[in-house]
mmCIF file of C-alpha atoms in Angstrom:
data_model
loop_
_atom_site.group_PDB
_atom_site.id
_atom_site.type_symbol
_atom_site.label_atom_id
_atom_site.label_comp_id
_atom_site.label_asym_id
_atom_site.label_seq_id
_atom_site.Cartn_x
_atom_site.Cartn_y
_atom_site.Cartn_z
ATOM 1 C CA GLU Y 6 -17.026 -58.113 19.569
ATOM 2 C CA ASP Y 7 -20.293 -59.761 18.595
ATOM 3 C CA GLN Y 8 -21.516 -58.858 15.128
ATOM 4 C CA VAL Y 9 -25.029 -59.235 13.763
ATOM 5 C CA THR Y 10 -25.666 -58.299 10.136
ATOM 6 C CA GLN Y 11 -29.050 -58.363 8.462
ATOM 7 C CA SER Y 12 -29.631 -58.323 4.735
ATOM 8 C CA PRO Y 13 -31.065 -56.901 2.676
ATOM 9 C CA GLU Y 14 -31.674 -53.564 4.396
ATOM 10 C CA ALA Y 15 -34.913 -53.184 2.456
ATOM 11 C CA LEU Y 16 -37.024 -55.563 0.414
ATOM 12 C CA ARG Y 17 -40.036 -54.937 -1.775
ATOM 13 C CA LEU Y 18 -42.205 -57.874 -2.794
ATOM 14 C CA GLN Y 19 -45.408 -58.372 -4.662
ATOM 15 C CA GLU Y 20 -48.171 -60.122 -2.787
ATOM 16 C CA GLY Y 21 -47.585 -63.855 -3.102
ATOM 17 C CA GLU Y 22 -43.904 -63.510 -4.005
ATOM 18 C CA SER Y 23 -41.960 -65.646 -1.506
ATOM 19 C CA SER Y 24 -38.516 -64.599 -0.297
ATOM 20 C CA SER Y 25 -36.027 -64.859 2.583
ATOM 21 C CA LEU Y 26 -34.394 -62.441 4.975
ATOM 22 C CA ASN Y 27 -30.904 -63.146 6.277
ATOM 23 C CA CYS Y 28 -29.272 -62.644 9.665
ATOM 24 C CA SER Y 29 -25.588 -63.547 9.831
ATOM 25 C CA TYR Y 30 -23.632 -63.475 13.061
ATOM 26 C CA THR Y 31 -20.134 -63.873 14.427
ATOM 27 C CA VAL Y 32 -20.344 -64.789 18.097
ATOM 28 C CA SER Y 33 -18.833 -67.306 20.425
ATOM 29 C CA GLY Y 34 -21.216 -69.519 22.302
ATOM 30 C CA LEU Y 35 -24.664 -68.737 20.932
ATOM 31 C CA ARG Y 36 -27.353 -68.832 23.623
ATOM 32 C CA GLY Y 37 -30.313 -68.135 21.410
ATOM 33 C CA LEU Y 38 -31.277 -66.187 18.299
ATOM 34 C CA PHE Y 39 -34.479 -64.160 18.317
ATOM 35 C CA TRP Y 40 -36.619 -62.791 15.510
ATOM 36 C CA TYR Y 41 -38.871 -59.782 16.099
ATOM 37 C CA ARG Y 42 -41.325 -57.877 13.963
ATOM 38 C CA GLN Y 43 -41.603 -54.105 14.358
ATOM 39 C CA ASP Y 44 -44.480 -52.084 12.939
ATOM 40 C CA PRO Y 45 -44.203 -48.281 12.535
ATOM 41 C CA GLY Y 46 -44.747 -46.508 15.835
ATOM 42 C CA LYS Y 47 -44.629 -49.754 17.794
ATOM 43 C CA GLY Y 48 -42.101 -51.718 19.774
ATOM 44 C CA PRO Y 49 -40.546 -54.943 18.493
ATOM 45 C CA GLU Y 50 -42.885 -57.909 18.807
ATOM 46 C CA PHE Y 51 -41.379 -61.316 19.542
ATOM 47 C CA LEU Y 52 -41.756 -63.970 16.831
ATOM 48 C CA PHE Y 53 -39.326 -66.871 17.359
ATOM 49 C CA THR Y 54 -36.415 -68.184 19.403
ATOM 50 C CA LEU Y 55 -33.916 -70.590 17.848
ATOM 51 C CA TYR Y 56 -31.231 -72.324 19.894
ATOM 52 C CA SER Y 57 -29.232 -74.752 17.793
ATOM 53 C CA ALA Y 58 -28.189 -75.355 14.204
ATOM 54 C CA GLY Y 59 -30.845 -77.219 12.257
ATOM 55 C CA GLU Y 60 -33.715 -75.923 14.321
ATOM 56 C CA GLU Y 61 -36.785 -74.525 12.562
ATOM 57 C CA LYS Y 62 -39.842 -72.641 13.823
ATOM 58 C CA GLU Y 63 -42.999 -71.726 11.906
ATOM 59 C CA LYS Y 64 -45.857 -69.290 12.363
ATOM 60 C CA GLU Y 65 -48.399 -68.742 9.612
ATOM 61 C CA ARG Y 66 -46.431 -67.592 6.529
ATOM 62 C CA LEU Y 67 -43.139 -67.267 8.410
ATOM 63 C CA LYS Y 68 -40.495 -69.912 8.945
ATOM 64 C CA ALA Y 69 -37.208 -69.287 10.744
ATOM 65 C CA THR Y 70 -34.176 -71.530 10.338
ATOM 66 C CA LEU Y 71 -30.754 -71.554 11.961
ATOM 67 C CA THR Y 72 -27.256 -72.667 10.936
ATOM 68 C CA LYS Y 73 -23.960 -72.178 12.750
ATOM 69 C CA LYS Y 74 -23.380 -68.829 11.074
ATOM 70 C CA GLU Y 75 -26.750 -67.449 10.041
ATOM 71 C CA SER Y 76 -30.486 -67.528 10.309
ATOM 72 C CA PHE Y 77 -33.099 -67.121 7.628
ATOM 73 C CA LEU Y 78 -36.631 -65.858 7.918
ATOM 74 C CA HIS Y 79 -38.575 -67.330 5.017
ATOM 75 C CA ILE Y 80 -41.795 -65.613 4.020
ATOM 76 C CA THR Y 81 -44.111 -67.745 1.929
ATOM 77 C CA ALA Y 82 -46.782 -66.076 -0.213
ATOM 78 C CA PRO Y 83 -46.590 -62.793 1.722
ATOM 79 C CA LYS Y 84 -49.535 -60.472 2.157
ATOM 80 C CA PRO Y 85 -49.506 -56.677 2.555
ATOM 81 C CA GLU Y 86 -50.070 -57.092 6.303
ATOM 82 C CA ASP Y 87 -46.651 -58.766 6.521
ATOM 83 C CA SER Y 88 -45.083 -55.374 5.759
ATOM 84 C CA ALA Y 89 -42.885 -54.415 8.725
ATOM 85 C CA THR Y 90 -39.275 -54.241 9.850
ATOM 86 C CA TYR Y 91 -37.900 -57.615 10.922
ATOM 87 C CA LEU Y 92 -35.193 -57.583 13.570
ATOM 88 C CA CYS Y 93 -32.794 -60.337 14.475
ATOM 89 C CA ALA Y 94 -31.092 -60.501 17.888
ATOM 90 C CA VAL Y 95 -28.272 -62.815 18.902
ATOM 91 C CA GLN Y 96 -27.698 -63.744 22.512
ATOM 92 C CA ALA Y 97 -24.122 -64.625 23.405
ATOM 93 C CA ARG Y 98 -22.647 -61.756 25.367
ATOM 94 C CA ILE Y 99 -22.528 -62.093 29.108
ATOM 95 C CA SER Y 100 -22.875 -58.983 31.185
ATOM 96 C CA GLY Y 101 -23.204 -59.136 34.922
ATOM 97 C CA GLY Y 102 -23.960 -62.844 34.763
ATOM 98 C CA SER Y 103 -26.779 -62.520 32.209
ATOM 99 C CA TYR Y 104 -26.854 -63.204 28.489
ATOM 100 C CA ILE Y 105 -27.688 -59.993 26.675
ATOM 101 C CA PRO Y 106 -29.019 -59.903 23.097
ATOM 102 C CA THR Y 107 -27.287 -57.894 20.379
ATOM 103 C CA PHE Y 108 -29.667 -56.592 17.720
ATOM 104 C CA GLY Y 109 -29.125 -56.283 13.993
ATOM 105 C CA ARG Y 110 -30.234 -53.175 12.095
ATOM 106 C CA GLY Y 111 -33.261 -54.911 10.625
ATOM 107 C CA THR Y 112 -34.790 -55.552 7.205
ATOM 108 C CA SER Y 113 -37.628 -53.284 6.115
ATOM 109 C CA LEU Y 114 -40.145 -55.370 4.170
ATOM 110 C CA ILE Y 115 -42.866 -53.886 1.998
ATOM 111 C CA VAL Y 116 -45.397 -56.179 0.339
ATOM 112 C CA HIS Y 117 -47.389 -54.596 -2.456
ATOM 113 C CA PRO Y 118 -50.940 -55.784 -3.211
ATOM 114 C CA ASP G 73 -52.344 -59.668 29.914
ATOM 115 C CA ALA G 74 -50.970 -56.147 30.055
ATOM 116 C CA GLY G 75 -47.725 -55.692 28.184
ATOM 117 C CA VAL G 76 -44.915 -53.300 28.950
ATOM 118 C CA ILE G 77 -46.352 -49.829 29.420
ATOM 119 C CA GLN G 78 -44.372 -46.709 28.625
ATOM 120 C CA SER G 79 -45.248 -43.071 29.110
ATOM 121 C CA PRO G 80 -45.404 -40.584 27.652
ATOM 122 C CA ARG G 81 -45.769 -41.840 24.068
ATOM 123 C CA HIS G 82 -44.487 -38.569 22.681
ATOM 124 C CA GLU G 83 -42.424 -35.823 24.279
ATOM 125 C CA VAL G 84 -41.350 -32.568 22.690
ATOM 126 C CA THR G 85 -39.266 -30.231 24.765
ATOM 127 C CA GLU G 86 -36.625 -27.578 24.464
ATOM 128 C CA MET G 87 -32.934 -28.107 24.803
ATOM 129 C CA GLY G 88 -31.748 -27.894 28.391
ATOM 130 C CA GLN G 89 -34.980 -29.177 29.923
ATOM 131 C CA GLU G 90 -35.189 -32.274 32.084
ATOM 132 C CA VAL G 91 -36.933 -35.252 30.513
ATOM 133 C CA THR G 92 -38.301 -38.242 32.420
ATOM 134 C CA LEU G 93 -39.442 -41.390 30.666
ATOM 135 C CA ARG G 94 -41.432 -44.010 32.535
ATOM 136 C CA CYS G 95 -41.855 -47.751 32.216
ATOM 137 C CA LYS G 96 -44.015 -50.397 33.859
ATOM 138 C CA PRO G 97 -42.721 -53.901 33.084
ATOM 139 C CA ILE G 98 -44.835 -57.018 32.732
ATOM 140 C CA SER G 99 -45.806 -58.371 36.118
ATOM 141 C CA GLY G 100 -43.536 -61.236 37.140
ATOM 142 C CA HIS G 101 -40.674 -60.161 34.894
ATOM 143 C CA ASN G 102 -37.553 -59.509 36.929
ATOM 144 C CA SER G 103 -35.275 -58.051 34.251
ATOM 145 C CA LEU G 104 -35.778 -54.623 32.658
ATOM 146 C CA PHE G 105 -33.950 -52.977 29.762
ATOM 147 C CA TRP G 106 -33.824 -49.453 28.352
ATOM 148 C CA TYR G 107 -33.000 -49.054 24.645
ATOM 149 C CA ARG G 108 -32.641 -46.140 22.266
ATOM 150 C CA GLN G 109 -33.494 -46.520 18.581
ATOM 151 C CA THR G 110 -32.323 -44.211 15.798
ATOM 152 C CA MET G 111 -32.042 -44.580 12.039
ATOM 153 C CA MET G 112 -28.290 -44.158 12.230
ATOM 154 C CA ARG G 113 -27.490 -46.616 15.037
ATOM 155 C CA GLY G 114 -30.468 -48.945 15.236
ATOM 156 C CA LEU G 115 -31.437 -50.359 18.636
ATOM 157 C CA GLU G 116 -28.856 -49.622 21.340
ATOM 158 C CA LEU G 117 -28.931 -50.980 24.869
ATOM 159 C CA LEU G 118 -28.541 -48.195 27.430
ATOM 160 C CA ILE G 119 -28.902 -50.006 30.750
ATOM 161 C CA TYR G 120 -30.478 -53.066 32.260
ATOM 162 C CA PHE G 121 -31.672 -54.119 35.696
ATOM 163 C CA ASN G 122 -32.032 -57.524 37.339
ATOM 164 C CA ASN G 123 -34.321 -57.659 40.382
ATOM 165 C CA ASN G 124 -34.389 -53.842 40.497
ATOM 166 C CA VAL G 125 -30.572 -53.591 40.629
ATOM 167 C CA PRO G 126 -28.664 -51.883 37.776
ATOM 168 C CA ILE G 127 -26.301 -54.462 36.280
ATOM 169 C CA ASP G 128 -24.762 -52.854 33.212
ATOM 170 C CA ASP G 129 -24.987 -49.158 32.385
ATOM 171 C CA SER G 130 -22.096 -49.106 29.924
ATOM 172 C CA GLY G 131 -24.471 -48.066 27.147
ATOM 173 C CA MET G 132 -25.565 -44.878 28.858
ATOM 174 C CA PRO G 133 -24.098 -42.192 26.623
ATOM 175 C CA GLU G 134 -23.218 -39.551 29.212
ATOM 176 C CA ASP G 135 -23.683 -38.481 32.795
ATOM 177 C CA ARG G 136 -26.714 -36.554 31.616
ATOM 178 C CA PHE G 137 -28.527 -39.889 31.489
ATOM 179 C CA SER G 138 -29.637 -41.707 34.611
ATOM 180 C CA ALA G 139 -32.019 -44.579 35.293
ATOM 181 C CA LYS G 140 -33.695 -45.901 38.407
ATOM 182 C CA MET G 141 -35.867 -48.822 39.333
ATOM 183 C CA PRO G 142 -37.306 -48.175 42.797
ATOM 184 C CA ASN G 143 -39.488 -51.293 42.723
ATOM 185 C CA ALA G 144 -40.366 -54.252 40.536
ATOM 186 C CA SER G 145 -43.158 -52.449 38.729
ATOM 187 C CA PHE G 146 -41.629 -49.102 37.816
ATOM 188 C CA SER G 147 -38.539 -47.637 36.189
ATOM 189 C CA THR G 148 -37.518 -44.204 34.968
ATOM 190 C CA LEU G 149 -34.955 -42.930 32.498
ATOM 191 C CA LYS G 150 -34.010 -39.315 33.032
ATOM 192 C CA ILE G 151 -32.085 -36.942 30.788
ATOM 193 C CA GLN G 152 -30.837 -33.720 32.360
ATOM 194 C CA PRO G 153 -30.063 -31.459 30.622
ATOM 195 C CA SER G 154 -31.487 -32.654 27.308
ATOM 196 C CA GLU G 155 -29.802 -31.938 23.960
ATOM 197 C CA PRO G 156 -31.082 -32.155 20.354
ATOM 198 C CA ARG G 157 -28.890 -35.225 19.712
ATOM 199 C CA ASP G 158 -30.912 -37.086 22.349
ATOM 200 C CA SER G 159 -33.882 -37.100 19.963
ATOM 201 C CA ALA G 160 -34.801 -40.736 19.333
ATOM 202 C CA VAL G 161 -37.341 -43.397 20.232
ATOM 203 C CA TYR G 162 -36.703 -44.876 23.662
ATOM 204 C CA PHE G 163 -37.930 -48.384 24.391
ATOM 205 C CA CYS G 164 -38.319 -50.284 27.601
ATOM 206 C CA ALA G 165 -38.335 -54.083 27.565
ATOM 207 C CA SER G 166 -38.740 -56.730 30.232
ATOM 208 C CA ARG G 167 -38.184 -60.467 30.489
ATOM 209 C CA ILE G 168 -37.942 -63.297 32.977
ATOM 210 C CA GLN G 169 -34.310 -63.525 33.981
ATOM 211 C CA GLY G 170 -32.816 -66.815 35.076
ATOM 212 C CA ARG G 171 -34.503 -68.976 32.465
ATOM 213 C CA SER G 172 -32.395 -69.635 29.390
ATOM 214 C CA GLY G 173 -33.577 -68.136 26.145
ATOM 215 C CA GLN G 174 -36.421 -65.994 27.427
ATOM 216 C CA PRO G 175 -37.242 -63.256 24.899
ATOM 217 C CA GLN G 176 -37.633 -59.620 25.748
ATOM 218 C CA HIS G 177 -41.062 -57.996 25.533
ATOM 219 C CA PHE G 178 -41.063 -54.383 24.425
ATOM 220 C CA GLY G 179 -43.286 -51.423 25.107
ATOM 221 C CA ASP G 180 -44.380 -49.140 22.286
ATOM 222 C CA GLY G 181 -41.721 -46.570 23.093
ATOM 223 C CA THR G 182 -41.465 -42.868 23.789
ATOM 224 C CA ARG G 183 -40.711 -40.688 20.780
ATOM 225 C CA LEU G 184 -38.539 -37.881 22.135
ATOM 226 C CA SER G 185 -37.866 -34.682 20.233
ATOM 227 C CA ILE G 186 -35.490 -32.095 21.687
ATOM 228 C CA LEU G 187 -35.734 -28.733 19.952
#
């Protein structure tokens, strides 16, 4: 069974204090790893897709990286508006001919001013 | 562009009542997913459709849950009869199926409370 584990469950940072969120997975035949951001009362919002080990994607203060066993979401000099829950989803399971993502439980990030 | 639209945003009803959640996917997306999110279990896939056809409903918890997609622009998730343990946030998501690596796009959910 595919497993997706995110750590830490919760993270508190001071504004400007860089850190990383982790998403580790045990799947066979990865067909994409997705990062989403979820604000309270909202649905997950797509951030990045990574396909192969060594790949990196960047958007503003966020950078996502991928290895064969895990992905990191690096947050550089975070601001309070980066506070949200960050979800990782791994796509490897085939159901009915389609690859279906399996979501982790998320990391709740709070950035204090 | 309009995103995925869900209604209602909030629903409070009494145990035993029928509940119907609605979803309009993004135009041109041919795959639609229903999820349930709780603190205890996170985001769980209930059912998904490709080209309006249900493909995998193994995540539907019980026969009390049913989902339909009568056309490409509308889907419903129905709970009958509802129970307090069904209280959760229900999300609909859509994507373009058939192209590798396409992400899902989520609506803002329906927060369901069964009293």
